[in-house]
XYZ file of N, CA, C and O in Angstrom:
576
model
N 31.890 2.045 41.355
C 31.966 2.015 39.905
C 32.034 3.436 39.378
O 31.637 4.371 40.052
N 32.528 3.576 38.204
C 32.509 4.865 37.527
C 31.313 4.864 36.589
O 31.163 3.961 35.775
N 30.448 5.856 36.734
C 29.246 5.944 35.915
C 29.501 6.882 34.751
O 29.989 7.999 34.938
N 29.160 6.435 33.554
C 29.400 7.244 32.374
C 28.273 8.180 32.008
O 28.480 9.153 31.300
N 27.050 7.906 32.495
C 25.930 8.716 32.044
C 24.824 8.734 33.080
O 24.502 7.711 33.678
N 24.267 9.893 33.311
C 23.066 10.032 34.132
C 22.298 11.246 33.632
O 22.845 12.090 32.927
N 21.036 11.320 34.006
C 20.222 12.454 33.574
C 19.302 12.895 34.704
O 18.791 12.066 35.449
N 19.125 14.181 34.829
C 18.155 14.729 35.779
C 16.784 14.504 35.164
O 16.547 14.855 34.009
N 15.875 13.931 35.937
C 14.546 13.609 35.407
C 13.437 14.472 35.997
O 12.422 14.692 35.350
N 13.607 14.930 37.210
C 12.567 15.712 37.878
C 13.213 16.485 39.018
O 14.248 16.099 39.533
N 12.592 17.585 39.391
C 13.113 18.400 40.485
C 12.450 18.069 41.814
O 13.087 18.078 42.850
N 11.130 17.822 41.800
C 10.420 17.494 43.034
C 9.483 16.330 42.761
O 8.493 16.520 42.058
N 9.775 15.122 43.223
C 10.995 14.788 43.968
C 12.208 14.831 43.040
O 12.069 14.741 41.815
N 13.370 14.943 43.627
C 14.603 15.043 42.868
C 14.976 13.666 42.322
O 15.416 12.793 43.068
N 14.790 13.469 41.011
C 15.016 12.163 40.399
C 16.171 12.202 39.408
O 16.307 13.146 38.634
N 16.964 11.137 39.449
C 18.077 10.927 38.522
C 17.879 9.567 37.871
O 17.583 8.585 38.548
N 18.069 9.515 36.558
C 18.033 8.246 35.853
C 19.417 7.911 35.343
O 20.190 8.794 35.002
N 19.740 6.611 35.340
C 21.039 6.201 34.822
C 20.986 4.763 34.322
O 20.191 3.954 34.801
N 21.831 4.471 33.365
C 21.982 3.120 32.847
C 23.194 2.504 33.530
O 24.272 3.101 33.555
N 22.997 1.299 34.087
C 24.091 0.538 34.678
C 24.075 -0.821 33.997
O 23.078 -1.549 34.075
N 25.135 -1.165 33.331
C 25.202 -2.421 32.605
C 24.995 -3.602 33.547
O 25.541 -3.640 34.657
N 24.223 -4.592 33.086
C 24.004 -5.785 33.901
C 25.297 -6.583 34.077
O 25.404 -7.406 34.972
N 26.293 -6.324 33.237
C 27.593 -6.967 33.378
C 28.484 -6.294 34.401
O 29.553 -6.802 34.741
N 28.063 -5.163 34.899
C 28.827 -4.411 35.895
C 28.600 -5.032 37.278
O 27.468 -5.325 37.655
N 29.646 -5.204 38.032
C 29.569 -5.782 39.373
C 28.595 -5.012 40.258
O 27.855 -5.591 41.047
N 28.534 -3.723 40.103
C 27.654 -2.888 40.929
C 26.177 -3.083 40.600
O 25.318 -2.777 41.426
N 25.865 -3.594 39.419
C 24.474 -3.744 38.997
C 23.657 -4.533 40.028
O 22.631 -4.058 40.518
N 24.099 -5.727 40.355
C 23.355 -6.570 41.303
C 23.378 -5.980 42.707
O 22.392 -6.073 43.438
N 24.506 -5.394 43.106
C 24.588 -4.779 44.441
C 23.544 -3.682 44.597
O 22.847 -3.603 45.611
N 23.434 -2.835 43.593
C 22.485 -1.721 43.641
C 21.050 -2.229 43.498
O 20.145 -1.773 44.199
N 20.851 -3.194 42.622
C 19.516 -3.757 42.416
C 18.979 -4.370 43.720
O 17.814 -4.193 44.061
N 19.844 -5.078 44.456
C 19.431 -5.724 45.707
C 19.263 -4.727 46.854
O 18.310 -4.805 47.615
N 20.201 -3.803 46.984
C 20.152 -2.859 48.113
C 19.147 -1.735 47.884
O 18.704 -1.093 48.827
N 18.832 -1.469 46.603
C 17.909 -0.392 46.216
C 18.399 0.993 46.646
O 17.613 1.895 46.907
N 19.719 1.150 46.704
C 20.288 2.448 47.063
C 21.713 2.562 46.545
O 22.354 1.565 46.207
N 22.192 3.794 46.481
C 23.571 4.046 46.073
C 23.917 5.493 46.432
O 23.065 6.242 46.901
N 25.157 5.846 46.203
C 25.586 7.236 46.301
C 26.192 7.599 44.954
O 27.050 6.885 44.439
N 25.720 8.682 44.371
C 26.315 9.202 43.145
C 27.241 10.328 43.569
O 26.811 11.308 44.179
N 28.534 10.141 43.281
C 29.564 11.096 43.680
C 29.984 11.905 42.455
O 30.165 11.348 41.371
N 30.143 13.199 42.614
C 30.533 14.072 41.504
C 32.002 14.476 41.703
O 32.329 15.262 42.597
N 32.897 13.928 40.858
C 34.326 14.228 41.011
C 34.726 15.534 40.326
O 34.010 16.053 39.477
N 35.875 16.016 40.704
C 36.460 17.198 40.065
C 37.608 16.750 39.166
O 38.050 15.592 39.203
N 38.112 17.676 38.380
C 39.181 17.398 37.427
C 40.411 16.792 38.121
O 41.122 15.977 37.533
N 40.635 17.151 39.370
C 41.798 16.626 40.101
C 41.725 15.106 40.266
O 42.747 14.451 40.466
N 40.541 14.538 40.191
C 40.367 13.097 40.371
C 40.247 12.342 39.047
O 39.992 11.133 39.044
N 40.457 13.011 37.932
C 40.208 12.414 36.606
C 40.959 11.102 36.391
O 40.365 10.114 35.951
N 42.241 11.063 36.660
C 43.011 9.840 36.427
C 42.533 8.705 37.330
O 42.464 7.549 36.906
N 42.181 9.032 38.561
C 41.665 8.022 39.484
C 40.305 7.514 39.014
O 40.021 6.317 39.088
N 39.479 8.404 38.501
C 38.169 8.019 37.974
C 38.331 7.012 36.841
O 37.641 5.987 36.794
N 39.255 7.262 35.933
C 39.499 6.359 34.814
C 39.999 5.006 35.320
O 39.527 3.945 34.886
N 40.943 5.015 36.242
C 41.481 3.762 36.788
C 40.391 2.947 37.479
O 40.312 1.726 37.305
N 39.536 3.611 38.234
C 38.435 2.925 38.913
C 37.494 2.298 37.886
O 37.021 1.170 38.062
N 37.237 3.012 36.811
C 36.342 2.514 35.780
C 36.912 1.389 34.943
O 36.178 0.675 34.264
N 38.221 1.200 34.999
C 38.867 0.175 34.182
C 39.178 -1.112 34.943
O 39.999 -1.910 34.492
N 38.539 -1.304 36.086
C 38.686 -2.563 36.816
C 37.345 -2.912 37.448
O 36.444 -2.079 37.506
N 37.213 -4.136 37.886
C 35.950 -4.602 38.449
C 36.045 -4.769 39.959
O 37.024 -5.328 40.470
N 35.007 -4.337 40.640
C 34.924 -4.520 42.087
C 34.836 -5.983 42.489
O 35.053 -6.325 43.653
N 34.536 -6.854 41.547
C 34.509 -8.287 41.853
C 35.916 -8.852 41.988
O 36.114 -9.914 42.569
N 36.911 -8.117 41.457
C 38.299 -8.580 41.494
C 39.200 -7.703 42.347
O 40.266 -8.142 42.779
N 38.798 -6.453 42.552
C 39.643 -5.477 43.242
C 38.827 -4.748 44.299
O 37.697 -4.348 44.037
N 39.397 -4.581 45.484
C 38.777 -3.707 46.481
C 39.163 -2.284 46.091
O 40.261 -1.820 46.393
N 38.283 -1.622 45.379
C 38.598 -0.299 44.836
C 38.878 0.728 45.923
O 39.691 1.628 45.729
N 38.223 0.613 47.059
C 38.443 1.566 48.145
C 39.886 1.482 48.633
O 40.534 2.507 48.865
N 40.396 0.273 48.767
C 41.778 0.090 49.212
C 42.766 0.381 48.084
O 43.737 1.111 48.279
N 42.500 -0.180 46.918
C 43.414 -0.050 45.777
C 43.661 1.406 45.387
O 44.775 1.792 45.031
N 42.618 2.232 45.456
C 42.743 3.617 45.011
C 42.732 4.606 46.163
O 42.587 5.812 45.943
N 42.883 4.093 47.374
C 42.986 4.938 48.566
C 41.847 5.961 48.620
O 42.071 7.165 48.741
N 40.621 5.448 48.504
C 39.449 6.321 48.502
C 39.038 6.663 49.921
O 38.859 5.775 50.761
N 38.901 7.936 50.199
C 38.447 8.395 51.508
C 36.927 8.343 51.534
O 36.273 8.877 50.639
N 36.389 7.702 52.561
C 34.943 7.525 52.631
C 34.375 8.064 53.936
O 35.103 8.298 54.897
N 33.085 8.237 53.939
C 32.350 8.621 55.133
C 30.987 7.948 55.052
O 30.607 7.419 54.009
N 30.279 7.958 56.155
C 28.959 7.356 56.194
C 27.916 8.351 55.707
O 27.991 9.537 56.001
N 26.941 7.828 54.980
C 25.820 8.648 54.571
C 24.857 8.822 55.728
O 24.973 8.155 56.765
N 23.903 9.710 55.544
C 22.916 9.933 56.594
C 21.664 9.096 56.387
O 20.947 8.825 57.344
N 21.410 8.663 55.138
C 20.187 7.906 54.870
C 20.403 6.595 54.123
O 19.489 5.791 54.043
N 21.583 6.379 53.552
C 21.865 5.129 52.843
C 23.112 4.482 53.425
O 23.924 5.145 54.079
N 23.271 3.191 53.167
C 24.426 2.456 53.690
C 25.640 2.559 52.782
O 26.750 2.311 53.212
N 25.430 2.901 51.526
C 26.553 3.043 50.591
C 27.457 4.184 51.053
O 26.974 5.190 51.562
N 28.785 4.033 50.880
C 29.708 5.067 51.354
C 29.741 6.309 50.473
O 29.525 6.245 49.268
N 30.027 7.426 51.112
C 30.278 8.687 50.403
C 31.763 8.745 50.084
O 32.589 8.263 50.871
N 32.126 9.327 48.965
C 33.536 9.563 48.646
C 33.839 11.010 49.005
O 33.388 11.935 48.326
N 34.581 11.189 50.073
C 34.777 12.533 50.617
C 35.658 13.430 49.756
O 35.633 14.643 49.924
N 36.428 12.853 48.839
C 37.261 13.675 47.958
C 36.472 14.252 46.790
O 36.980 15.092 46.050
N 35.230 13.805 46.632
C 34.395 14.329 45.556
C 33.716 15.622 45.988
O 33.461 15.843 47.171
N 33.391 16.441 45.013
C 32.755 17.724 45.291
C 31.350 17.551 45.863
O 30.932 18.281 46.754
N 30.620 16.571 45.342
C 29.244 16.358 45.802
C 28.973 14.869 45.944
O 29.566 14.042 45.245
N 28.091 14.538 46.881
C 27.636 13.170 47.105
C 26.118 13.208 47.167
O 25.547 13.921 48.000
N 25.468 12.450 46.295
C 24.014 12.377 46.281
C 23.595 11.004 46.783
O 23.807 9.993 46.095
N 23.013 10.978 47.975
C 22.507 9.722 48.520
C 21.190 9.424 47.819
O 20.295 10.267 47.786
N 21.107 8.232 47.239
C 19.956 7.892 46.398
C 19.293 6.593 46.830
O 19.961 5.652 47.250
N 17.975 6.586 46.671
C 17.187 5.363 46.879
C 16.436 5.083 45.588
O 15.996 6.012 44.903
N 16.312 3.786 45.278
C 15.605 3.399 44.069
C 14.174 3.899 44.137
O 13.458 3.649 45.097
N 13.764 4.619 43.137
C 12.437 5.231 43.087
C 11.498 4.436 42.180
O 10.314 4.301 42.462
N 12.047 3.925 41.068
C 11.231 3.196 40.104
C 12.118 2.132 39.461
O 13.198 2.438 38.964
N 11.660 0.884 39.481
C 12.463 -0.205 38.919
C 11.878 -0.779 37.629
O 12.325 -1.804 37.144
N 10.891 -0.120 37.044
C 10.185 -0.649 35.869
C 11.080 -0.865 34.654
O 10.781 -1.705 33.814
N 12.144 -0.099 34.527
C 12.964 -0.170 33.325
C 14.292 -0.910 33.529
O 15.096 -0.989 32.608
N 14.501 -1.461 34.716
C 15.772 -2.154 34.987
C 15.885 -3.419 34.147
O 16.897 -3.652 33.495
N 14.846 -4.250 34.165
C 14.897 -5.526 33.455
C 15.092 -5.393 31.955
O 15.847 -6.140 31.346
N 14.428 -4.432 31.348
C 14.478 -4.288 29.889
C 15.645 -3.420 29.408
O 16.269 -3.717 28.385
N 15.932 -2.337 30.144
C 16.924 -1.363 29.667
C 18.117 -1.144 30.597
O 18.976 -0.325 30.290
N 18.141 -1.803 31.757
C 19.177 -1.545 32.776
C 19.145 -0.082 33.229
O 20.150 0.496 33.604
N 17.949 0.491 33.175
C 17.768 1.910 33.501
C 17.173 2.028 34.903
O 16.070 1.580 35.169
N 17.943 2.631 35.797
C 17.544 2.834 37.180
C 17.029 4.263 37.344
O 17.628 5.191 36.803
N 15.978 4.430 38.109
C 15.499 5.769 38.454
C 15.618 5.903 39.966
O 14.992 5.154 40.722
N 16.463 6.824 40.385
C 16.731 7.060 41.798
C 16.149 8.387 42.251
O 16.111 9.354 41.484
N 15.770 8.441 43.513
C 15.429 9.709 44.155
C 16.618 10.124 45.001
O 17.144 9.324 45.777
N 17.045 11.367 44.842
C 18.096 11.897 45.714
C 17.429 12.232 47.040
O 16.568 13.107 47.103
N 17.813 11.513 48.083
C 17.197 11.724 49.392
C 18.068 12.593 50.302
O 17.599 13.100 51.318
N 19.313 12.775 49.911
C 20.224 13.649 50.660
C 21.314 14.098 49.706
O 21.877 13.294 48.966
N 21.615 15.392 49.705
C 22.678 15.938 48.864
C 23.687 16.637 49.751
O 23.329 17.527 50.512
N 24.921 16.205 49.642
C 26.006 16.828 50.402
C 26.962 17.443 49.406
O 27.532 16.737 48.569
N 27.132 18.748 49.470
C 27.939 19.475 48.490
C 28.961 20.332 49.232
O 28.617 21.027 50.193
N 30.200 20.282 48.779
C 31.260 21.097 49.385
C 30.940 22.576 49.207
O 30.367 22.975 48.184
N 31.305 23.377 50.173
C 31.047 24.813 50.070
C 32.150 25.547 49.311
O 31.979 26.690 48.921
N 33.265 24.855 49.100
C 34.379 25.476 48.398
C 35.035 24.426 47.508
O 35.191 23.281 47.936
N 35.403 24.746 46.302
C 35.223 26.035 45.648
C 33.766 26.240 45.239
O 33.016 25.279 45.097
N 33.398 27.502 45.053
C 32.026 27.815 44.695
C 31.658 27.218 43.343
O 30.561 26.715 43.143
N 32.565 27.276 42.390
C 32.346 26.723 41.062
C 33.479 25.737 40.746
O 34.471 26.101 40.122
N 33.334 24.489 41.149
C 34.409 23.510 40.934
C 34.508 23.103 39.469
O 33.554 23.254 38.698
N 35.645 22.586 39.103
C 35.839 22.050 37.757
C 35.503 20.561 37.818
O 36.361 19.731 38.087
N 34.227 20.245 37.571
C 33.799 18.860 37.570
C 34.001 18.266 36.181
O 34.221 18.994 35.206
N 33.937 16.934 36.114
C 34.131 16.267 34.832
C 32.935 15.365 34.536
O 32.275 14.865 35.438
N 32.681 15.204 33.254
C 31.633 14.312 32.763
C 32.224 13.465 31.645
O 32.973 13.969 30.794
N 31.881 12.188 31.642
C 32.365 11.265 30.613
C 31.564 11.439 29.326
O 30.346 11.540 29.365
N 32.252 11.478 28.191
C 31.589 11.635 26.895
C 31.675 10.362 26.063
O 31.094 10.285 24.993
N 32.429 9.380 26.521
C 32.601 8.138 25.777
C 33.949 8.066 25.099
O 34.582 9.091 24.819
N 34.410 6.836 24.864
C 35.645 6.596 24.124
C 36.829 7.372 24.694
O 37.569 8.028 23.958
N 36.971 7.345 26.015
C 38.082 7.990 26.736
C 38.027 9.515 26.738
O 38.991 10.170 27.126
N 36.932 10.098 26.302
C 36.796 11.555 26.266
C 35.970 12.047 27.449
O 34.937 11.473 27.780
N 36.428 13.136 28.031
C 35.730 13.789 29.137
C 35.550 15.253 28.792
O 36.273 15.799 27.968
N 34.606 15.881 29.458
C 34.463 17.319 29.339
C 34.617 17.894 30.754
O 34.124 17.328 31.720
N 35.350 18.968 30.838
C 35.539 19.680 32.103
C 34.537 20.824 32.135
O 34.339 21.504 31.128
N 33.925 21.033 33.295
C 32.968 22.134 33.400
C 33.657 23.436 33.022
O 34.826 23.643 33.287
N 32.909 24.281 32.396
C 33.486 25.520 31.884
C 33.116 26.724 32.703
O 32.833 26.644 33.894
N 33.084 27.843 32.043
C 32.795 29.120 32.658
C 31.379 29.113 33.230
O 30.436 28.666 32.588
N 31.222 29.592 34.439
C 29.907 29.679 35.076
C 29.251 31.005 34.699
O 29.864 32.064 34.794
N 28.012 30.920 34.225
C 27.264 32.141 33.893
C 25.893 32.071 34.552
O 25.384 30.989 34.827
N 25.321 33.218 34.816
C 23.984 33.278 35.398
C 23.087 34.038 34.418
O 23.419 35.142 33.982
N 21.980 33.406 34.058
C 20.999 34.033 33.177
C 19.688 34.088 33.955
O 19.053 33.047 34.159
N 19.293 35.264 34.415
C 18.064 35.369 35.235
C 16.820 34.915 34.467
O 16.729 35.095 33.246
N 15.882 34.342 35.184
C 14.606 33.951 34.602
C 13.790 35.183 34.272
O 13.873 36.206 34.962
N 13.040 35.090 33.214
C 12.147 36.181 32.837
C 10.860 36.006 33.637
O 10.293 34.933 33.673
N 10.433 37.087 34.274
C 9.202 36.987 35.100
C 8.045 37.639 34.445
O 8.068 38.504 33.694
């Protein structure tokens, strides 16, 4: 599935929260398996990301239909998308908000990130067919 929104919730343990609609085919799969992989695409995959998000896995084998290259994770059974810049293997950490808000809290148990490019042009969904491309990378040192 294509995920439109997620948020970093904690650094240690590394937690990510996200809303997955109960009408989404992936909702029950993730709820039952208690794991997933969150893949971070680059701008080069934007059109494919949109196409994947505009169909249902209950009707289409997205891996075959969109020629997605996959690999096995080290800690979860869900596949990694090797064309993505990063793959975060996740296990369900807290299920308290799934029933009421469809809000999943995952722990990243393994992070696989490409070494090149150093600063990829990743994309984030903003809603209503709008995306934002990552911009200029800057470093602001912490004050000690």
